[in-house]
XYZ file of C-alpha atoms in Angstrom:
469
model
C -167.522 8.619 240.736
C -165.792 11.828 238.158
C -163.823 9.470 236.856
C -167.267 7.491 235.307
C -168.666 10.865 234.643
C -165.894 12.107 232.411
C -165.516 8.566 230.597
C -169.623 9.740 230.061
C -168.540 12.924 228.794
C -166.216 11.556 226.399
C -168.615 8.898 225.086
C -171.148 11.575 224.712
C -168.832 14.233 222.722
C -167.748 11.002 220.713
C -171.208 10.487 220.058
C -171.856 14.301 219.072
C -169.003 14.358 216.982
C -169.778 11.370 214.890
C -173.586 13.268 214.419
C -171.805 16.077 213.198
C -169.416 14.069 210.292
C -172.147 11.846 209.255
C -174.001 15.724 208.997
C -171.263 17.570 207.442
C -170.751 14.538 204.805
C -173.970 13.918 203.997
C -174.667 17.589 203.021
C -171.074 17.658 201.021
C -173.136 14.155 199.129
C -175.932 16.457 198.421
C -173.439 19.240 197.107
C -171.972 17.000 194.629
C -175.255 15.896 193.706
C -176.973 19.271 193.422
C -173.440 21.014 191.563
C -173.342 17.297 189.400
C -177.186 18.141 188.079
C -176.827 22.091 187.295
C -173.681 21.416 185.292
C -175.791 18.213 183.597
C -177.468 19.448 180.213
C -180.706 18.132 179.307
C -182.296 18.602 175.880
C -186.079 18.092 175.190
C -186.918 17.823 171.029
C -190.689 17.708 170.629
C -191.869 15.376 167.672
C -188.844 13.547 167.480
C -187.650 10.186 166.465
C -185.637 8.085 168.412
C -185.038 6.084 165.331
C -185.009 9.074 162.928
C -181.508 9.772 161.281
C -180.890 12.845 162.552
C -181.541 11.970 166.437
C -178.904 9.079 165.726
C -176.642 11.501 164.386
C -177.319 14.224 167.080
C -176.936 11.978 169.570
C -173.483 10.394 168.788
C -172.039 13.540 168.260
C -172.992 14.484 171.561
C -172.832 11.346 174.311
C -172.354 13.656 177.849
C -176.167 15.087 176.986
C -179.313 13.473 177.957
C -181.789 14.121 175.162
C -185.606 13.369 175.808
C -188.206 13.469 173.168
C -191.785 12.917 173.150
C -194.735 12.825 170.412
C -195.936 17.061 170.150
C -198.417 17.649 172.517
C -200.312 20.808 170.959
C -202.788 20.602 168.163
C -203.203 24.473 166.833
C -201.311 28.247 166.876
C -203.417 28.993 169.906
C -202.886 25.384 172.819
C -198.610 26.347 172.052
C -198.634 30.216 172.638
C -201.012 28.937 175.807
C -198.138 26.654 176.791
C -195.815 29.772 176.647
C -196.972 32.210 178.271
C -197.866 30.129 180.997
C -194.611 28.451 180.939
C -195.703 25.696 180.486
C -193.962 24.642 177.076
C -190.680 22.007 177.134
C -189.538 21.705 174.248
C -185.892 23.381 173.214
C -187.745 21.863 170.242
C -190.381 21.649 168.104
C -192.016 20.631 164.924
C -195.150 22.055 163.400
C -196.700 21.982 160.219
C -198.633 24.635 158.145
C -201.401 23.496 157.804
C -202.313 22.798 161.658
C -200.244 26.066 163.237
C -199.774 29.723 162.249
C -195.953 30.156 161.018
C -196.208 33.317 160.691
C -198.334 34.118 163.644
C -195.766 32.952 165.791
C -192.629 34.453 164.148
C -194.264 37.178 164.428
C -195.055 37.209 168.619
C -191.949 35.827 168.983
C -192.031 32.554 169.917
C -189.250 30.934 167.560
C -185.897 31.667 166.952
C -184.284 32.994 163.987
C -181.676 30.760 162.622
C -180.125 32.856 159.651
C -176.608 33.007 161.593
C -176.992 29.282 161.281
C -174.534 28.667 157.470
C -176.392 25.177 157.682
C -180.064 25.945 157.798
C -179.184 29.240 155.678
C -178.136 27.438 152.541
C -180.304 24.850 153.258
C -183.169 26.357 152.808
C -181.581 28.525 149.743
C -181.826 25.445 147.550
C -185.410 24.782 148.381
C -188.824 25.816 145.925
C -188.936 29.525 146.897
C -192.981 28.997 148.300
C -191.164 26.997 151.493
C -188.291 29.895 151.442
C -191.219 32.065 151.244
C -192.611 30.685 154.170
C -190.492 30.442 156.341
C -188.973 33.413 156.550
C -189.970 37.056 158.371
C -188.777 40.498 158.541
C -185.264 39.180 156.898
C -185.051 36.350 159.438
C -185.409 32.652 158.621
C -186.977 30.160 160.577
C -187.271 26.347 160.869
C -185.691 23.477 159.750
C -187.591 21.505 156.738
C -187.455 18.221 156.592
C -190.793 16.670 154.643
C -193.158 18.199 152.631
C -196.476 16.519 151.658
C -198.605 17.863 148.187
C -202.075 16.087 147.234
C -204.289 17.767 143.911
C -206.961 16.410 142.223
C -206.752 14.079 139.403
C -208.721 12.038 136.692
C -208.320 8.384 136.637
C -206.997 7.060 132.906
C -208.458 4.030 133.439
C -212.429 5.506 134.299
C -211.016 8.423 131.475
C -210.378 4.980 129.136
C -213.153 2.532 129.813
C -215.313 5.941 129.212
C -213.860 6.737 125.988
C -212.403 10.233 126.622
C -209.181 11.428 126.026
C -206.567 13.726 127.358
C -208.288 16.574 125.469
C -210.899 16.003 127.156
C -209.103 17.011 130.997
C -210.748 20.427 132.500
C -207.839 23.239 133.086
C -210.442 24.995 135.277
C -212.600 25.286 137.351
C -215.424 26.542 134.520
C -214.078 23.258 132.613
C -214.368 21.253 135.089
C -218.158 22.087 135.126
C -219.059 22.355 131.870
C -217.097 18.970 132.079
C -219.371 17.704 133.992
C -223.082 19.056 132.776
C -222.015 17.095 129.652
C -221.265 13.634 131.726
C -224.839 14.489 133.206
C -226.123 14.730 129.760
C -224.460 11.535 128.922
C -225.896 9.828 131.326
C -228.885 10.842 131.745
C -229.957 9.140 128.345
C -226.817 6.353 128.392
C -226.500 5.822 131.956
C -222.944 3.789 133.247
C -223.266 1.084 135.406
C -219.388 0.439 136.443
C -218.523 5.066 135.993
C -219.284 7.562 138.428
C -217.730 10.409 138.870
C -216.767 9.616 141.969
C -217.357 7.254 144.783
C -215.513 8.664 147.754
C -218.755 8.963 149.183
C -219.849 7.036 151.975
C -223.021 4.573 150.845
C -225.269 4.879 153.861
C -224.894 9.211 153.816
C -225.088 8.944 149.955
C -228.149 11.629 149.040
C -229.806 14.439 146.648
C -227.057 16.980 148.125
C -223.965 14.679 148.016
C -222.581 16.505 144.715
C -223.649 19.363 146.062
C -221.738 19.502 148.266
C -218.699 17.973 147.124
C -218.716 20.820 144.281
C -218.763 23.423 147.119
C -216.365 22.479 148.902
C -213.913 22.419 145.891
C -214.951 26.030 144.758
C -215.063 27.220 148.627
C -211.730 25.878 148.617
C -210.355 26.309 145.374
C -211.168 30.340 145.377
C -209.727 30.699 148.855
C -206.466 29.253 147.330
C -206.319 31.676 144.901
C -207.783 34.953 146.551
C -204.474 34.368 149.182
C -202.155 33.412 146.752
C -202.787 36.736 144.906
C -203.132 38.993 148.314
C -206.355 39.729 147.628
C -208.715 40.468 149.661
C -211.134 37.677 150.118
C -214.869 37.747 149.056
C -217.592 35.879 148.012
C -220.087 37.849 146.607
C -218.789 38.495 143.062
C -220.319 37.705 139.368
C -217.603 34.634 139.096
C -218.386 33.260 142.507
C -222.028 33.521 141.989
C -222.286 31.946 138.463
C -220.165 28.756 139.576
C -222.049 28.447 143.102
C -224.762 28.186 141.045
C -224.156 25.690 138.759
C -222.697 23.885 141.359
C -226.237 23.257 143.323
C -227.637 22.921 139.603
C -225.228 20.751 138.254
C -225.248 18.165 141.504
C -228.656 17.745 141.674
C -228.384 16.158 138.210
C -225.439 14.599 138.745
C -227.581 12.266 141.594
C -230.630 12.234 139.779
C -227.956 10.464 136.667
C -226.316 8.229 139.165
C -228.982 7.551 142.115
C -226.859 4.547 143.749
C -222.990 5.173 145.161
C -221.007 2.771 142.682
C -217.841 1.389 143.866
C -215.989 0.678 140.717
C -214.195 3.159 138.220
C -214.272 6.906 138.951
C -213.259 9.629 137.054
C -211.821 11.780 139.306
C -209.814 11.451 142.880
C -208.227 13.075 144.896
C -204.229 11.832 145.167
C -200.874 13.183 146.648
C -197.222 12.454 145.410
C -195.588 13.496 142.350
C -196.412 10.058 140.035
C -199.906 11.174 139.373
C -199.223 14.598 138.731
C -199.620 14.018 135.008
C -203.390 13.138 135.452
C -203.659 16.386 137.887
C -207.401 18.658 136.551
C -205.665 22.180 138.108
C -209.708 23.449 139.647
C -208.125 27.503 139.272
C -211.501 29.086 138.739
C -210.461 30.169 134.928
C -208.021 29.894 132.848
C -205.818 32.939 133.636
C -205.475 31.948 137.131
C -202.287 30.318 138.069
C -202.438 26.326 138.482
C -201.580 25.709 142.770
C -200.057 22.610 144.272
C -202.082 22.144 147.612
C -199.225 21.883 150.127
C -198.646 20.513 153.896
C -195.016 21.389 154.637
C -193.590 19.459 158.561
C -191.070 22.146 160.261
C -188.767 21.819 163.328
C -188.623 24.839 165.429
C -185.959 26.437 168.353
C -188.175 27.254 170.832
C -186.830 31.781 171.551
C -186.274 30.410 175.187
C -184.304 27.249 175.308
C -181.401 27.682 177.526
C -179.764 25.461 174.839
C -179.144 27.611 171.700
C -176.997 26.704 170.280
C -177.053 23.018 170.460
C -180.780 22.997 169.743
C -179.607 24.587 166.170
C -177.315 22.063 165.731
C -179.754 19.120 165.903
C -182.183 21.494 163.709
C -178.908 21.081 161.400
C -178.957 18.005 161.299
C -182.803 17.948 160.522
C -182.235 19.246 157.587
C -178.605 17.245 156.312
C -180.863 13.903 157.535
C -183.585 14.416 155.163
C -184.135 11.356 153.549
C -183.677 11.731 149.552
C -187.592 10.515 149.072
C -188.670 13.441 150.869
C -186.423 15.714 150.236
C -187.087 15.029 146.428
C -190.446 17.479 147.408
C -187.803 20.342 148.932
C -185.110 21.091 147.243
C -184.783 21.833 143.207
C -181.929 19.966 142.564
C -183.420 16.745 143.750
C -181.743 13.623 141.934
C -183.842 10.217 141.462
C -184.669 7.935 144.051
C -184.725 4.137 143.766
C -186.612 2.283 145.693
C -184.658 -0.266 147.326
C -187.622 -3.271 147.139
C -187.542 -3.076 143.630
C -184.404 -3.114 143.018
C -183.837 -6.425 145.423
C -185.582 -7.808 142.922
C -184.261 -6.610 139.973
C -180.818 -8.421 141.623
C -182.155 -12.031 142.561
C -183.913 -11.935 138.410
C -179.643 -10.891 137.478
C -179.162 -14.139 139.855
C -181.691 -16.006 138.102
C -179.920 -15.579 134.740
C -176.621 -15.767 135.841
C -177.581 -19.960 137.279
C -179.760 -20.039 133.533
C -176.211 -19.298 131.978
C -174.370 -21.257 134.251
C -176.395 -24.591 133.313
C -176.431 -23.775 129.988
C -172.943 -23.995 129.899
C -172.992 -27.267 131.848
C -175.562 -28.500 129.541
C -173.782 -31.636 127.171
C -174.899 -34.133 128.141
C -178.661 -32.186 128.764
C -181.815 -33.837 126.652
C -182.948 -31.263 123.959
C -186.165 -30.924 124.785
C -184.421 -29.835 128.391
C -181.774 -27.887 126.779
C -184.623 -25.998 125.023
C -186.392 -25.145 127.851
C -184.072 -23.902 129.458
C -182.763 -21.339 126.917
C -186.292 -20.102 126.486
C -186.643 -19.700 130.430
C -183.456 -17.658 130.078
C -184.975 -15.732 126.705
C -187.844 -15.095 129.003
C -185.558 -13.407 131.827
C -183.342 -11.600 130.329
C -186.402 -9.871 128.625
C -188.026 -10.033 131.972
C -184.772 -7.631 133.509
C -184.307 -5.332 130.954
C -188.171 -4.518 131.035
C -187.573 -3.724 134.828
C -184.267 -1.493 134.650
C -186.389 1.075 132.275
C -189.073 0.806 134.512
C -190.903 3.537 136.465
C -191.615 1.352 139.367
C -188.092 1.128 140.029
C -187.794 4.620 141.710
C -189.422 6.055 144.348
C -188.729 9.537 142.594
C -187.946 9.270 138.878
C -186.405 11.795 136.325
C -189.355 12.311 134.932
C -191.709 12.731 138.511
C -188.828 15.099 139.047
C -189.368 16.821 135.810
C -192.520 17.379 136.415
C -192.879 18.506 140.074
C -190.234 21.100 138.654
C -193.108 22.718 136.723
C -194.973 23.008 139.378
C -192.641 23.197 142.000
C -192.871 27.424 142.175
C -196.554 27.606 142.874
C -196.863 25.455 145.391
C -198.930 26.955 148.053
C -198.821 26.102 152.188
C -202.813 27.430 153.199
C -202.799 28.244 157.127
C -205.707 27.638 159.144
C -208.330 28.435 158.260
C -212.427 29.058 159.599
C -212.952 27.745 155.970
C -211.892 24.581 156.277
C -214.969 22.030 157.047
C -212.174 19.521 158.762
C -210.880 22.129 161.290
C -212.653 22.166 164.832
C -213.226 25.881 163.656
C -214.548 25.249 160.253
C -217.606 23.613 162.116
C -218.987 26.380 161.836
C -219.137 26.964 157.851
C -219.709 22.936 157.513
C -223.170 23.957 158.852
C -223.356 26.785 156.737
C -222.706 24.899 154.008
C -225.036 21.249 154.531
C -227.917 24.446 155.386
C -227.334 26.252 151.500
C -226.755 22.207 150.082
C -230.183 21.138 151.551
C -231.974 24.139 150.590
C -232.509 25.795 154.290
C -229.961 28.714 152.634
C -230.471 30.737 149.546
C -227.796 31.563 148.201
C -227.625 35.087 148.735
C -228.030 33.937 152.549
C -224.961 32.354 151.726
C -223.118 34.042 150.554
C -223.620 36.515 152.923
C -222.491 34.625 155.924
C -219.257 33.230 154.277
C -218.515 37.351 153.466
C -219.179 38.354 156.870
C -216.692 35.674 158.276
C -214.033 36.663 155.664
C -214.521 40.428 156.897
C -214.469 39.110 160.322
C -210.765 37.593 159.663
C -209.505 40.632 157.970
C -210.825 42.983 160.642
C -208.796 40.963 162.698
C -206.332 40.551 160.679
C -205.956 36.538 160.222
C -205.737 34.563 157.500
C -208.290 32.564 155.774
């Protein structure tokens, strides 16, 4: 009996000991996993592209890191700030555009880490155009790694210009001259209608109406008035003699243009909105008067460092890679000393023509027994190919960014204008109120006095709230 009891006791103790060993092993394994996870570094890059040169360079230099990316999910400054305040902003670095986010507000509120300690970013920013430097500098510190700059502007169409018999001397150089031109054009088409040329063909043909050109002109007047006030650091006021005069002319000329262009034409348009360097040679400045600066509206794309990131040094290194890996065709819009950029596709086309030339030359060299007619045909083909190659070698199309493009852009580079999000921008959610005011004025539901008064009231509210316009 005792022997059986002792055997059972030994067996029980052995089972308990085994369970304890298993429990200790499991605990040790959990600790190992926990300590491993604690030692692992995860970097979360907002707005990053895994196919980009900067991402590939950074991850190659840091194979030990776990790097995750995600498209930015925030659409406005308020959304980002709300995520910061609730602790739900996950990114170590993130991208903001100057047109959608109030960068200065983000800097002053302390959500972005200053980057002045980075020699790379400091040097790169110093090589960029002055307006870019001003935009990304606050209280003596620099913020952000700009990697792309989009420029858009108003132009005349040279084909339509030539078709209409106009010359370079007819190109307006201010909003006043622009309205003078449109006034003269309305008189011209009243007596001699144009079948194929319109002022603009950007309207939706189904919505084109007697109010279309008025809205078209009023939008450009408001936008350029705001640009000039903001650039000059002046209070925004609409109740001025000049603005009143131009607004009244927009209403009158817009009415006449529709009267003499009752149908939307899809052919040649005298004016259009374009982007990029090359069409700057066809720029139509819409500053209100010729004594104001010519401003080029631009949008800057920049990567920033989250002030709460636990990996400041690594995240800064990634931002440095963002600027050092910027593609030359994008960097040309940022840097004062940018070089021309060839179009690889066009260069390949040139190489193909050069090979054809070599082939023809070889065939002619071995043409002793060739019929004279065939030899003459080959000679003609060779001559034509050589002419084609010579034309391609000097063509502007050889370049994505040519030397001529750069030289012209440099004359405007110091006048790049970055408009922060504004309630006066009809394309924004806040700007819908202004759009409704504009529509009411253009359709005659608001008088000029009422329209100007409400615009000034909005400007005054923004000024009291210390917000951008």
